[in-house]
XYZ file of C-alpha atoms in Angstrom:
154
model
C 32.387 -36.071 90.327
C 34.869 -35.394 88.593
C 37.635 -32.176 89.079
C 37.926 -29.578 85.933
C 40.724 -29.859 84.452
C 43.436 -27.285 84.620
C 45.043 -25.994 81.007
C 48.673 -26.963 80.804
C 51.334 -24.308 80.774
C 51.749 -22.417 77.240
C 47.827 -23.789 76.409
C 45.608 -21.715 75.164
C 42.554 -20.337 76.594
C 38.832 -19.787 75.327
C 38.110 -15.712 75.048
C 36.882 -14.446 77.920
C 32.937 -13.370 77.509
C 32.643 -11.177 80.205
C 31.930 -7.369 79.461
C 35.841 -5.910 78.397
C 37.297 -9.219 78.063
C 36.131 -9.877 74.762
C 35.749 -8.810 71.374
C 31.987 -7.993 71.901
C 28.996 -9.299 70.336
C 29.179 -9.725 66.146
C 25.443 -7.834 66.483
C 26.784 -5.083 68.044
C 30.174 -4.539 65.906
C 27.649 -5.085 63.019
C 25.583 -1.993 64.683
C 28.219 -0.097 65.064
C 28.601 0.220 61.353
C 24.949 0.595 61.011
C 24.997 3.531 63.332
C 27.205 5.504 61.860
C 25.087 5.013 58.809
C 22.320 5.638 60.931
C 23.770 9.177 62.475
C 24.776 10.003 59.388
C 21.557 9.694 58.381
C 19.479 10.962 60.927
C 22.018 14.341 60.683
C 21.035 14.981 56.934
C 17.368 14.639 58.109
C 18.013 17.108 60.481
C 19.358 19.125 58.696
C 16.493 18.774 56.365
C 14.353 19.595 59.158
C 15.933 22.316 60.262
C 16.006 24.044 57.100
C 12.201 23.267 56.416
C 11.742 25.489 59.736
C 13.552 28.471 58.829
C 12.362 28.872 56.084
C 8.542 28.911 56.180
C 6.680 29.130 59.535
C 3.791 27.594 58.271
C 5.545 24.152 57.383
C 5.232 23.017 61.247
C 1.892 23.050 63.044
C 1.671 25.251 65.431
C 1.338 24.348 69.069
C -0.985 26.903 71.669
C -0.122 25.752 75.078
C 2.955 23.589 75.005
C 5.218 23.459 77.730
C 8.529 23.455 75.279
C 7.049 25.831 73.047
C 9.878 28.050 71.041
C 9.399 29.739 67.629
C 9.834 27.305 64.797
C 12.402 29.314 63.690
C 13.928 28.247 66.772
C 13.520 24.675 66.612
C 14.710 24.810 63.135
C 18.045 26.127 63.888
C 18.024 23.635 66.521
C 17.811 20.696 64.437
C 20.224 22.270 61.526
C 22.951 22.509 64.103
C 21.966 19.138 65.776
C 22.536 17.903 62.323
C 24.961 18.890 60.925
C 26.958 17.643 63.944
C 25.538 13.861 63.951
C 26.727 14.188 60.173
C 30.280 14.969 61.667
C 30.275 12.480 64.109
C 28.085 9.471 61.731
C 31.548 10.119 59.591
C 33.803 9.833 62.285
C 32.444 6.570 63.838
C 32.235 4.896 59.864
C 36.440 6.124 59.570
C 36.837 4.395 62.876
C 37.709 7.593 65.156
C 37.944 6.771 68.790
C 36.258 10.092 69.929
C 33.218 9.151 67.755
C 31.717 6.355 69.961
C 31.794 8.556 73.013
C 30.575 11.784 71.082
C 27.816 9.526 69.198
C 26.193 8.373 72.184
C 26.180 12.046 73.552
C 24.679 13.438 70.623
C 21.994 10.564 69.951
C 20.993 11.120 73.798
C 20.663 15.121 73.046
C 18.687 14.541 69.597
C 16.482 12.163 71.542
C 15.444 14.557 73.712
C 14.948 17.443 71.409
C 12.911 15.189 69.466
C 10.899 14.052 71.847
C 10.530 18.071 73.003
C 10.128 18.015 69.334
C 7.247 15.387 69.568
C 3.550 18.199 68.694
C 5.000 19.234 66.031
C 5.638 16.177 63.668
C 4.983 13.022 66.044
C 5.537 10.414 63.333
C 9.079 11.747 62.262
C 10.011 13.124 66.010
C 9.195 8.950 67.156
C 10.797 7.820 63.780
C 14.101 9.498 64.950
C 13.675 8.512 69.068
C 14.183 4.691 67.752
C 17.023 5.205 65.248
C 18.661 6.912 68.717
C 17.760 4.521 71.157
C 19.287 1.784 68.551
C 22.216 4.081 67.711
C 22.718 4.474 71.725
C 22.406 0.678 72.432
C 24.757 -0.214 69.139
C 27.473 2.450 70.984
C 27.607 1.180 74.098
C 27.139 -2.803 73.340
C 30.429 -2.671 70.863
C 33.138 -3.795 72.877
C 35.345 -4.336 69.802
C 38.479 -1.754 69.809
C 38.240 0.206 66.965
C 41.793 0.762 66.492
C 41.870 -2.818 65.580
C 39.450 -3.001 63.071
C 41.537 0.128 61.031
C 44.629 -2.144 61.735
C 42.696 -4.918 59.620
C 41.804 -2.837 56.674
């Protein structure tokens, strides 16, 4: 049996593969940029969803007996406000702001919950938005790279 060799003093060691020890997965790092784009696009779609709900009450299906029943105008305002904030956070992620990654996770979670409650009104659109939010949360939570390092390299 051979003994594991210890590196000589001054020799470099391979990168630590444990969480927080290395730069993270390249998939997650690329996913972070894509998550920023998705948050931005999701915000624009939320603004459009909100404007449609505010402008006309007959755009979306009316639900009679639903636990999370709000007026369509109320839902429109919810989506409009969330959409504007998602656009700002998506832009922040794309520009490399450190605050934007944590805010992106929180806002994607809130958007996911809002769209779950919105399911009976537009099921396909809500499910697509939920899937986008799940990917955004995954990408922002698994990327271990330091955003300041990416800005310095540019």
